[in-house]
């Protein structure tokens, strides 16, 4: 054996098996034996090259982050302790319909500009550690991960907004039949190259310009390859329930599995309404729908400041947005829609600038905005909040990120109890003061919501973070502590596990997670990040296997 883990309290990921004391043997990256204490001393394996005493620790499968924004961090930051230290062994990237493959030279520059606030690396970036974007296809991106090695494994969703950018551009119009066929070809190509499904960002341009009919056509292609559709749907605010129902109907028409991204009910109009959403899901599941969802265990959301604009103001791409923001007549209209009518970028809810906290800027000269709401900065400057926001968007060239304080604790707790629930950080690692979920999601589940509040039992929570996401991803050998499964494993102390990250200090690593293994190799050892880069791409399992 390469490794023998002795005296662990195994929580196997099934959600049904009670914890049990066992020794777990690992060889060639897989679990080769799980010997329970009740099997007697004569059954205990021996002869390992390395032994790890896990007395007092829980051994579980590695955690799967179903909604990550580490698309570039996986390549740029070999340490990647933000996720590895949480016990994450697999991230799903390519989220919210915008990522870096498939692209051509034009769209690569455009998407880099559009999501600088998520991932950094604006066009022309020559800073230390800047990336060589030497891929253009999904397969090329995944090959780059395999060639370079990463801290954790990664799966990829074909981003529908980027696909539309390639085939249609940034125009707010229906796709032609030829353009739809080209998008279907691009989605199919990405799935053939290993993507596990397709994502959409239906409050982000240009993906939001797609009609339901267009999305249904793309989802039929996803279904043909056994993938799943992961939409950030059209509203989390005023029209949230209708937006969820729209996605359920769309996936039913397409015959496609559905995974709802960061599925919660936000803004004042939805306080206490999470049971209405789970009721909608339960009826669909009872009728035979294949639906899962993910949430993060915090109340604020996180996105870019430019995402708050009405969609028509974002037509044409980043340079067109900046031109409109520089035009006084256009800004009068933009402000009215945002503050009076409720922009679709803010989910149909009129803007409350006191809920918008700047969490990061691309230009260090603007760092004085970070950690303050737009309303607070505006008051200090003696001006209206829209004036402050407009100036920041222009001076930071759309690169600012925000925390949006619009969530409700009772909704958060209700959603995580649902049987279709999985964990997803939605963690944006960019910015001076990112959301603490990027560094704290998984210990937050285990420490606050299991140990302190008892919202979930330990067995239930581990299943939500391991076997359920593995089943959605159709990974036959991950998500459980079983013989023959990959040795992606976490050892944590159930008494002390907790996030270190807070809103004031969001980049602090968690406590109580001393060991993390990927393919049996120590990524975290005695609470410290090793130099091991065991992560690789995890590609779609072909149908029939």
Tab-separated table of N, CA and C in Angstrom, residues 194-339:
chain	number	residue	atom	x	y	z
A	194	UNK	N	-14.943	16.929	-23.766
A	194	UNK	CA	-14.899	16.611	-22.340
A	194	UNK	C	-15.727	17.460	-21.416
A	195	UNK	N	-16.386	18.507	-21.899
A	195	UNK	CA	-17.239	19.306	-21.019
A	195	UNK	C	-18.368	18.446	-20.463
A	196	UNK	N	-18.806	18.758	-19.246
A	196	UNK	CA	-19.834	17.953	-18.583
A	196	UNK	C	-21.244	18.496	-18.815
A	197	UNK	N	-21.356	19.656	-19.443
A	197	UNK	CA	-22.662	20.243	-19.700
A	197	UNK	C	-22.502	21.645	-20.249
A	198	UNK	N	-23.544	22.449	-20.100
A	198	UNK	CA	-23.553	23.825	-20.596
A	198	UNK	C	-24.097	24.741	-19.520
A	199	UNK	N	-23.488	25.912	-19.376
A	199	UNK	CA	-23.979	26.929	-18.450
A	199	UNK	C	-24.552	28.107	-19.218
A	200	UNK	N	-25.398	28.870	-18.541
A	200	UNK	CA	-25.897	30.140	-19.079
A	200	UNK	C	-25.862	31.187	-17.981
A	201	UNK	N	-25.698	32.429	-18.388
A	201	UNK	CA	-25.867	33.574	-17.491
A	201	UNK	C	-26.941	34.467	-18.079
A	202	UNK	N	-28.189	34.231	-17.702
A	202	UNK	CA	-29.308	34.878	-18.372
A	202	UNK	C	-29.665	36.235	-17.792
A	203	UNK	N	-28.763	36.778	-16.934
A	203	UNK	CA	-28.803	38.215	-16.637
A	203	UNK	C	-27.507	38.881	-17.088
A	204	UNK	N	-26.682	38.151	-17.847
A	204	UNK	CA	-25.426	38.684	-18.375
A	204	UNK	C	-25.484	38.695	-19.900
A	205	UNK	N	-24.929	39.758	-20.484
A	205	UNK	CA	-24.849	39.828	-21.938
A	205	UNK	C	-23.602	39.074	-22.401
A	206	UNK	N	-23.659	38.504	-23.616
A	206	UNK	CA	-24.773	38.455	-24.569
A	206	UNK	C	-25.679	37.230	-24.398
A	207	UNK	N	-25.381	36.352	-23.414
A	207	UNK	CA	-26.167	35.135	-23.271
A	207	UNK	C	-27.631	35.403	-22.989
A	208	UNK	N	-27.922	36.500	-22.290
A	208	UNK	CA	-29.298	36.807	-21.919
A	208	UNK	C	-30.175	37.138	-23.125
A	209	UNK	N	-29.560	37.420	-24.276
A	209	UNK	CA	-30.350	37.756	-25.467
A	209	UNK	C	-30.947	36.516	-26.131
A	210	UNK	N	-30.576	35.334	-25.662
A	210	UNK	CA	-31.105	34.101	-26.254
A	210	UNK	C	-32.549	33.877	-25.825
A	211	UNK	N	-33.388	33.502	-26.752
A	211	UNK	CA	-34.772	33.150	-26.449
A	211	UNK	C	-34.825	31.750	-25.845
A	212	UNK	N	-35.975	31.414	-25.272
A	212	UNK	CA	-36.144	30.054	-24.763
A	212	UNK	C	-36.040	29.018	-25.881
A	213	UNK	N	-36.546	29.368	-27.057
A	213	UNK	CA	-36.473	28.430	-28.175
A	213	UNK	C	-35.021	28.152	-28.556
A	214	UNK	N	-34.199	29.205	-28.562
A	214	UNK	CA	-32.779	29.025	-28.873
A	214	UNK	C	-32.093	28.176	-27.818
A	215	UNK	N	-32.369	28.457	-26.545
A	215	UNK	CA	-31.770	27.687	-25.468
A	215	UNK	C	-32.207	26.219	-25.508
A	216	UNK	N	-33.468	26.002	-25.868
A	216	UNK	CA	-33.972	24.630	-25.956
A	216	UNK	C	-33.219	23.839	-27.012
A	217	UNK	N	-32.940	24.472	-28.137
A	217	UNK	CA	-32.176	23.795	-29.186
A	217	UNK	C	-30.788	23.391	-28.672
A	218	UNK	N	-30.135	24.296	-27.953
A	218	UNK	CA	-28.806	23.976	-27.424
A	218	UNK	C	-28.889	22.880	-26.363
A	219	UNK	N	-29.932	22.932	-25.541
A	219	UNK	CA	-30.082	21.919	-24.489
A	219	UNK	C	-30.369	20.542	-25.074
A	220	UNK	N	-31.026	20.471	-26.213
A	220	UNK	CA	-31.222	19.165	-26.863
A	220	UNK	C	-29.870	18.543	-27.233
A	221	UNK	N	-28.951	19.389	-27.659
A	221	UNK	CA	-27.605	18.899	-27.953
A	221	UNK	C	-26.915	18.424	-26.684
A	222	UNK	N	-27.043	19.201	-25.600
A	222	UNK	CA	-26.458	18.806	-24.321
A	222	UNK	C	-27.010	17.451	-23.885
A	223	UNK	N	-28.334	17.281	-24.002
A	223	UNK	CA	-28.974	16.030	-23.591
A	223	UNK	C	-28.474	14.850	-24.411
A	224	UNK	N	-28.236	15.068	-25.698
A	224	UNK	CA	-27.787	13.975	-26.571
A	224	UNK	C	-26.441	13.417	-26.127
A	225	UNK	N	-25.652	14.239	-25.411
A	225	UNK	CA	-24.349	13.795	-24.942
A	225	UNK	C	-24.368	13.385	-23.465
A	226	UNK	N	-25.545	13.396	-22.850
A	226	UNK	CA	-25.628	13.011	-21.448
A	226	UNK	C	-25.136	14.072	-20.496
A	227	UNK	N	-25.074	15.325	-20.951
A	227	UNK	CA	-24.661	16.422	-20.080
A	227	UNK	C	-25.842	17.042	-19.358
A	228	UNK	N	-25.587	18.120	-18.641
A	228	UNK	CA	-26.657	18.817	-17.932
A	228	UNK	C	-26.576	20.316	-18.210
A	229	UNK	N	-27.705	20.978	-18.019
A	229	UNK	CA	-27.805	22.419	-18.235
A	229	UNK	C	-27.776	23.121	-16.883
A	230	UNK	N	-26.892	24.115	-16.759
A	230	UNK	CA	-26.711	24.840	-15.505
A	230	UNK	C	-26.951	26.331	-15.744
A	231	UNK	N	-28.199	26.792	-15.618
A	231	UNK	CA	-28.471	28.210	-15.861
A	231	UNK	C	-28.410	29.069	-14.607
A	232	UNK	N	-27.763	30.206	-14.729
A	232	UNK	CA	-28.029	31.359	-13.871
A	232	UNK	C	-29.219	32.013	-14.564
A	233	UNK	N	-30.418	31.826	-14.008
A	233	UNK	CA	-31.630	32.118	-14.763
A	233	UNK	C	-31.927	33.612	-14.811
A	234	UNK	N	-33.087	33.966	-15.338
A	234	UNK	CA	-33.327	35.363	-15.739
A	234	UNK	C	-33.645	36.305	-14.588
A	235	UNK	N	-33.951	35.782	-13.412
A	235	UNK	CA	-34.228	36.665	-12.272
A	235	UNK	C	-34.086	35.902	-10.969
A	236	UNK	N	-33.402	36.531	-10.025
A	236	UNK	CA	-33.373	36.044	-8.652
A	236	UNK	C	-34.135	37.009	-7.743
A	237	UNK	N	-34.837	37.958	-8.371
A	237	UNK	CA	-35.526	38.990	-7.618
A	237	UNK	C	-37.012	39.026	-7.882
A	238	UNK	N	-37.460	40.063	-8.622
A	238	UNK	CA	-38.884	40.309	-8.793
A	238	UNK	C	-39.606	39.136	-9.459
A	239	UNK	N	-38.976	38.519	-10.444
A	239	UNK	CA	-39.624	37.430	-11.162
A	239	UNK	C	-38.965	36.090	-10.917
A	240	UNK	N	-38.459	35.866	-9.700
A	240	UNK	CA	-37.644	34.678	-9.444
A	240	UNK	C	-38.404	33.376	-9.678
A	241	UNK	N	-39.577	33.226	-9.110
A	241	UNK	CA	-40.300	31.971	-9.254
A	241	UNK	C	-40.641	31.687	-10.708
A	242	UNK	N	-41.041	32.725	-11.435
A	242	UNK	CA	-41.338	32.543	-12.860
A	242	UNK	C	-40.076	32.139	-13.613
A	243	UNK	N	-38.916	32.693	-13.214
A	243	UNK	CA	-37.661	32.355	-13.881
A	243	UNK	C	-37.273	30.902	-13.623
A	244	UNK	N	-37.462	30.433	-12.391
A	244	UNK	CA	-37.202	29.025	-12.105
A	244	UNK	C	-38.133	28.130	-12.919
A	245	UNK	N	-39.399	28.499	-12.965
A	245	UNK	CA	-40.368	27.686	-13.708
A	245	UNK	C	-40.022	27.654	-15.192
A	246	UNK	N	-39.536	28.779	-15.713
A	246	UNK	CA	-39.122	28.838	-17.118
A	246	UNK	C	-38.017	27.828	-17.398
A	247	UNK	N	-37.039	27.720	-16.502
A	247	UNK	CA	-35.939	26.792	-16.709
A	247	UNK	C	-36.407	25.342	-16.602
A	248	UNK	N	-37.332	25.074	-15.694
A	248	UNK	CA	-37.869	23.721	-15.557
A	248	UNK	C	-38.606	23.315	-16.827
A	249	UNK	N	-39.425	24.219	-17.353
A	249	UNK	CA	-40.164	23.918	-18.584
A	249	UNK	C	-39.216	23.743	-19.762
A	250	UNK	N	-38.217	24.594	-19.838
A	250	UNK	CA	-37.254	24.523	-20.941
A	250	UNK	C	-36.522	23.184	-20.915
A	251	UNK	N	-36.061	22.778	-19.740
A	251	UNK	CA	-35.315	21.518	-19.664
A	251	UNK	C	-36.227	20.329	-19.959
A	252	UNK	N	-37.507	20.435	-19.561
A	252	UNK	CA	-38.449	19.359	-19.869
A	252	UNK	C	-38.646	19.245	-21.381
A	253	UNK	N	-38.815	20.391	-22.043
A	253	UNK	CA	-38.998	20.370	-23.498
A	253	UNK	C	-37.781	19.799	-24.211
A	254	UNK	N	-36.602	20.086	-23.672
A	254	UNK	CA	-35.364	19.632	-24.309
A	254	UNK	C	-34.988	18.215	-23.900
A	255	UNK	N	-35.624	17.686	-22.864
A	255	UNK	CA	-35.232	16.372	-22.356
A	255	UNK	C	-33.863	16.378	-21.723
A	256	UNK	N	-33.528	17.497	-21.070
A	256	UNK	CA	-32.166	17.705	-20.570
A	256	UNK	C	-32.171	17.795	-19.052
A	257	UNK	N	-31.190	17.177	-18.416
A	257	UNK	CA	-31.030	17.314	-16.969
A	257	UNK	C	-30.744	18.771	-16.630
A	258	UNK	N	-31.226	19.215	-15.457
A	258	UNK	CA	-31.156	20.621	-15.054
A	258	UNK	C	-30.465	20.730	-13.703
A	259	UNK	N	-29.522	21.652	-13.625
A	259	UNK	CA	-28.883	21.970	-12.348
A	259	UNK	C	-28.984	23.479	-12.153
A	260	UNK	N	-29.705	23.907	-11.126
A	260	UNK	CA	-29.971	25.326	-10.902
A	260	UNK	C	-28.833	25.955	-10.106
A	261	UNK	N	-28.209	26.964	-10.692
A	261	UNK	CA	-27.042	27.601	-10.090
A	261	UNK	C	-27.456	28.539	-8.960
A	262	UNK	N	-26.663	28.521	-7.892
A	262	UNK	CA	-26.890	29.357	-6.694
A	262	UNK	C	-28.384	29.636	-6.507
A	263	UNK	N	-29.116	28.555	-6.254
A	263	UNK	CA	-30.579	28.593	-6.247
A	263	UNK	C	-31.103	29.085	-4.901
A	264	UNK	N	-31.470	30.340	-4.861
A	264	UNK	CA	-32.043	30.891	-3.653
A	264	UNK	C	-33.051	31.962	-4.047
A	265	UNK	N	-33.627	32.618	-3.044
A	265	UNK	CA	-34.616	33.668	-3.268
A	265	UNK	C	-34.112	34.920	-2.563
A	266	UNK	N	-33.715	35.926	-3.330
A	266	UNK	CA	-33.098	37.125	-2.786
A	266	UNK	C	-33.994	38.350	-2.933
A	267	UNK	N	-33.559	39.446	-2.324
A	267	UNK	CA	-34.239	40.734	-2.315
A	267	UNK	C	-35.472	40.693	-1.400
A	268	UNK	N	-35.904	41.883	-0.988
A	268	UNK	CA	-37.012	41.985	-0.048
A	268	UNK	C	-38.287	41.325	-0.526
A	269	UNK	N	-38.517	41.321	-1.838
A	269	UNK	CA	-39.757	40.749	-2.369
A	269	UNK	C	-39.828	39.237	-2.157
A	270	UNK	N	-38.692	38.596	-1.856
A	270	UNK	CA	-38.661	37.136	-1.724
A	270	UNK	C	-38.333	36.657	-0.317
A	271	UNK	N	-38.370	37.537	0.652
A	271	UNK	CA	-38.078	37.140	2.025
A	271	UNK	C	-39.083	36.074	2.465
A	272	UNK	N	-38.554	34.932	2.944
A	272	UNK	CA	-39.397	33.857	3.442
A	272	UNK	C	-40.089	33.028	2.373
A	273	UNK	N	-39.735	33.189	1.107
A	273	UNK	CA	-40.450	32.508	0.025
A	273	UNK	C	-39.724	31.270	-0.498
A	274	UNK	N	-38.641	30.850	0.144
A	274	UNK	CA	-37.948	29.646	-0.323
A	274	UNK	C	-38.861	28.422	-0.355
A	275	UNK	N	-39.795	28.237	0.583
A	275	UNK	CA	-40.687	27.079	0.474
A	275	UNK	C	-41.510	27.050	-0.807
A	276	UNK	N	-41.815	28.211	-1.369
A	276	UNK	CA	-42.527	28.227	-2.651
A	276	UNK	C	-41.638	27.646	-3.758
A	277	UNK	N	-40.346	27.965	-3.688
A	277	UNK	CA	-39.425	27.427	-4.686
A	277	UNK	C	-39.274	25.919	-4.524
A	278	UNK	N	-39.060	25.431	-3.315
A	278	UNK	CA	-38.900	23.989	-3.147
A	278	UNK	C	-40.191	23.245	-3.479
A	279	UNK	N	-41.342	23.887	-3.252
A	279	UNK	CA	-42.596	23.274	-3.678
A	279	UNK	C	-42.657	23.104	-5.181
A	280	UNK	N	-42.196	24.135	-5.913
A	280	UNK	CA	-42.133	24.057	-7.369
A	280	UNK	C	-41.200	22.924	-7.807
A	281	UNK	N	-40.051	22.817	-7.165
A	281	UNK	CA	-39.096	21.761	-7.497
A	281	UNK	C	-39.668	20.383	-7.183
A	282	UNK	N	-40.325	20.251	-6.037
A	282	UNK	CA	-40.875	18.948	-5.654
A	282	UNK	C	-41.927	18.467	-6.648
A	283	UNK	N	-42.747	19.390	-7.129
A	283	UNK	CA	-43.769	18.992	-8.114
A	283	UNK	C	-43.114	18.541	-9.412
A	284	UNK	N	-42.063	19.239	-9.828
A	284	UNK	CA	-41.367	18.857	-11.056
A	284	UNK	C	-40.667	17.507	-10.879
A	285	UNK	N	-40.034	17.299	-9.734
A	285	UNK	CA	-39.357	16.031	-9.481
A	285	UNK	C	-40.360	14.877	-9.440
A	286	UNK	N	-41.509	15.116	-8.829
A	286	UNK	CA	-42.531	14.071	-8.766
A	286	UNK	C	-43.051	13.707	-10.143
A	287	UNK	N	-42.990	14.673	-11.070
A	287	UNK	CA	-43.444	14.426	-12.444
A	287	UNK	C	-42.348	13.818	-13.317
A	288	UNK	N	-41.178	13.534	-12.730
A	288	UNK	CA	-40.125	12.850	-13.466
A	288	UNK	C	-38.969	13.710	-13.915
A	289	UNK	N	-38.928	14.993	-13.534
A	289	UNK	CA	-37.828	15.868	-13.938
A	289	UNK	C	-36.533	15.452	-13.245
A	290	UNK	N	-35.415	15.700	-13.912
A	290	UNK	CA	-34.080	15.428	-13.366
A	290	UNK	C	-33.471	16.767	-12.985
A	291	UNK	N	-33.585	17.131	-11.706
A	291	UNK	CA	-33.184	18.463	-11.252
A	291	UNK	C	-32.298	18.354	-10.022
A	292	UNK	N	-31.208	19.105	-10.028
A	292	UNK	CA	-30.407	19.342	-8.832
A	292	UNK	C	-30.151	20.842	-8.736
A	293	UNK	N	-29.533	21.257	-7.651
A	293	UNK	CA	-29.272	22.687	-7.449
A	293	UNK	C	-28.057	22.837	-6.559
A	294	UNK	N	-27.483	24.033	-6.534
A	294	UNK	CA	-26.430	24.326	-5.572
A	294	UNK	C	-26.720	25.653	-4.883
A	295	UNK	N	-26.194	25.809	-3.663
A	295	UNK	CA	-26.240	27.092	-2.966
A	295	UNK	C	-24.941	27.274	-2.203
A	296	UNK	N	-24.698	28.503	-1.776
A	296	UNK	CA	-23.607	28.815	-0.868
A	296	UNK	C	-24.221	29.233	0.474
A	297	UNK	N	-23.539	28.968	1.597
A	297	UNK	CA	-24.123	29.178	2.915
A	297	UNK	C	-23.883	30.580	3.484
A	298	UNK	N	-24.233	31.575	2.723
A	298	UNK	CA	-24.102	32.978	3.110
A	298	UNK	C	-25.300	33.740	2.548
A	299	UNK	N	-25.533	34.934	3.056
A	299	UNK	CA	-26.658	35.723	2.563
A	299	UNK	C	-26.302	36.699	1.437
A	300	UNK	N	-25.152	37.389	1.435
A	300	UNK	CA	-24.876	38.295	0.312
A	300	UNK	C	-24.513	37.541	-0.955
A	301	UNK	N	-24.824	38.146	-2.089
A	301	UNK	CA	-24.354	37.649	-3.363
A	301	UNK	C	-23.096	38.386	-3.780
A	302	UNK	N	-22.527	37.989	-4.901
A	302	UNK	CA	-21.296	38.604	-5.394
A	302	UNK	C	-21.303	38.559	-6.907
A	303	UNK	N	-21.025	39.682	-7.532
A	303	UNK	CA	-20.939	39.732	-8.989
A	303	UNK	C	-20.140	40.980	-9.373
A	304	UNK	N	-20.312	41.444	-10.584
A	304	UNK	CA	-19.634	42.661	-11.029
A	304	UNK	C	-20.594	43.839	-10.982
A	305	UNK	N	-20.057	45.025	-10.827
A	305	UNK	CA	-20.891	46.229	-10.803
A	305	UNK	C	-21.579	46.441	-12.144
A	306	UNK	N	-20.884	46.144	-13.229
A	306	UNK	CA	-21.471	46.353	-14.555
A	306	UNK	C	-22.678	45.455	-14.779
A	307	UNK	N	-22.744	44.326	-14.077
A	307	UNK	CA	-23.886	43.418	-14.246
A	307	UNK	C	-25.189	44.041	-13.791
A	308	UNK	N	-25.137	45.116	-13.011
A	308	UNK	CA	-26.349	45.778	-12.525
A	308	UNK	C	-27.042	46.601	-13.607
A	309	UNK	N	-26.349	46.898	-14.698
A	309	UNK	CA	-26.924	47.746	-15.749
A	309	UNK	C	-28.065	47.030	-16.465
A	310	UNK	N	-29.006	47.787	-17.038
A	310	UNK	CA	-30.020	47.150	-17.892
A	310	UNK	C	-29.356	46.523	-19.113
A	311	UNK	N	-29.945	45.446	-19.600
A	311	UNK	CA	-29.308	44.684	-20.669
A	311	UNK	C	-29.097	45.498	-21.928
A	312	UNK	N	-30.047	46.382	-22.245
A	312	UNK	CA	-29.879	47.170	-23.477
A	312	UNK	C	-28.649	48.072	-23.379
A	313	UNK	N	-28.266	48.464	-22.167
A	313	UNK	CA	-27.088	49.322	-21.998
A	313	UNK	C	-25.793	48.541	-22.183
A	314	UNK	N	-25.897	47.211	-22.174
A	314	UNK	CA	-24.709	46.365	-22.349
A	314	UNK	C	-24.591	45.793	-23.748
A	315	UNK	N	-25.570	46.079	-24.605
A	315	UNK	CA	-25.510	45.567	-25.979
A	315	UNK	C	-24.273	46.099	-26.683
A	316	UNK	N	-23.619	45.232	-27.452
A	316	UNK	CA	-22.439	45.628	-28.212
A	316	UNK	C	-21.127	45.343	-27.527
A	317	UNK	N	-21.165	44.954	-26.247
A	317	UNK	CA	-19.939	44.584	-25.571
A	317	UNK	C	-19.319	45.692	-24.746
A	318	UNK	N	-18.165	45.419	-24.134
A	318	UNK	CA	-17.566	46.339	-23.161
A	318	UNK	C	-17.317	47.752	-23.686
A	319	UNK	N	-16.793	47.885	-24.886
A	319	UNK	CA	-16.504	49.236	-25.376
A	319	UNK	C	-17.782	50.028	-25.610
A	320	UNK	N	-18.819	49.349	-26.074
A	320	UNK	CA	-20.106	50.027	-26.275
A	320	UNK	C	-20.701	50.464	-24.938
A	321	UNK	N	-20.526	49.650	-23.902
A	321	UNK	CA	-21.000	50.029	-22.561
A	321	UNK	C	-20.304	51.301	-22.105
A	322	UNK	N	-19.001	51.349	-22.255
A	322	UNK	CA	-18.243	52.521	-21.811
A	322	UNK	C	-18.645	53.775	-22.588
A	323	UNK	N	-18.960	53.611	-23.861
A	323	UNK	CA	-19.431	54.757	-24.650
A	323	UNK	C	-20.759	55.280	-24.107
A	324	UNK	N	-21.679	54.389	-23.771
A	324	UNK	CA	-22.978	54.825	-23.232
A	324	UNK	C	-22.802	55.505	-21.882
A	325	UNK	N	-21.917	54.959	-21.051
A	325	UNK	CA	-21.698	55.563	-19.741
A	325	UNK	C	-21.063	56.948	-19.841
A	326	UNK	N	-20.434	57.233	-20.955
A	326	UNK	CA	-19.828	58.546	-21.171
A	326	UNK	C	-20.787	59.534	-21.806
A	327	UNK	N	-21.964	59.069	-22.172
A	327	UNK	CA	-22.964	59.907	-22.849
A	327	UNK	C	-24.039	60.324	-21.841
A	328	UNK	N	-24.225	61.629	-21.652
A	328	UNK	CA	-25.144	62.127	-20.640
A	328	UNK	C	-26.584	61.701	-20.900
A	329	UNK	N	-27.028	61.771	-22.124
A	329	UNK	CA	-28.410	61.413	-22.442
A	329	UNK	C	-28.670	59.938	-22.159
A	330	UNK	N	-27.733	59.088	-22.534
A	330	UNK	CA	-27.891	57.661	-22.261
A	330	UNK	C	-27.937	57.392	-20.760
A	331	UNK	N	-27.131	58.111	-19.999
A	331	UNK	CA	-27.065	57.867	-18.560
A	331	UNK	C	-28.330	58.305	-17.835
A	332	UNK	N	-29.011	59.310	-18.349
A	332	UNK	CA	-30.300	59.692	-17.763
A	332	UNK	C	-31.273	58.524	-17.853
A	333	UNK	N	-31.302	57.892	-18.999
A	333	UNK	CA	-32.191	56.745	-19.202
A	333	UNK	C	-31.749	55.549	-18.358
A	334	UNK	N	-30.430	55.264	-18.346
A	334	UNK	CA	-29.909	54.152	-17.554
A	334	UNK	C	-30.268	54.331	-16.083
A	335	UNK	N	-30.061	55.535	-15.575
A	335	UNK	CA	-30.342	55.789	-14.153
A	335	UNK	C	-31.818	55.602	-13.837
A	336	UNK	N	-32.691	56.074	-14.694
A	336	UNK	CA	-34.132	55.933	-14.450
A	336	UNK	C	-34.520	54.457	-14.381
A	337	UNK	N	-34.013	53.678	-15.311
A	337	UNK	CA	-34.351	52.251	-15.315
A	337	UNK	C	-33.822	51.582	-14.048
A	338	UNK	N	-32.593	51.894	-13.654
A	338	UNK	CA	-31.993	51.247	-12.497
A	338	UNK	C	-32.675	51.644	-11.192
A	339	UNK	N	-32.974	52.918	-11.038
A	339	UNK	CA	-33.434	53.404	-9.735
A	339	UNK	C	-34.947	53.469	-9.599
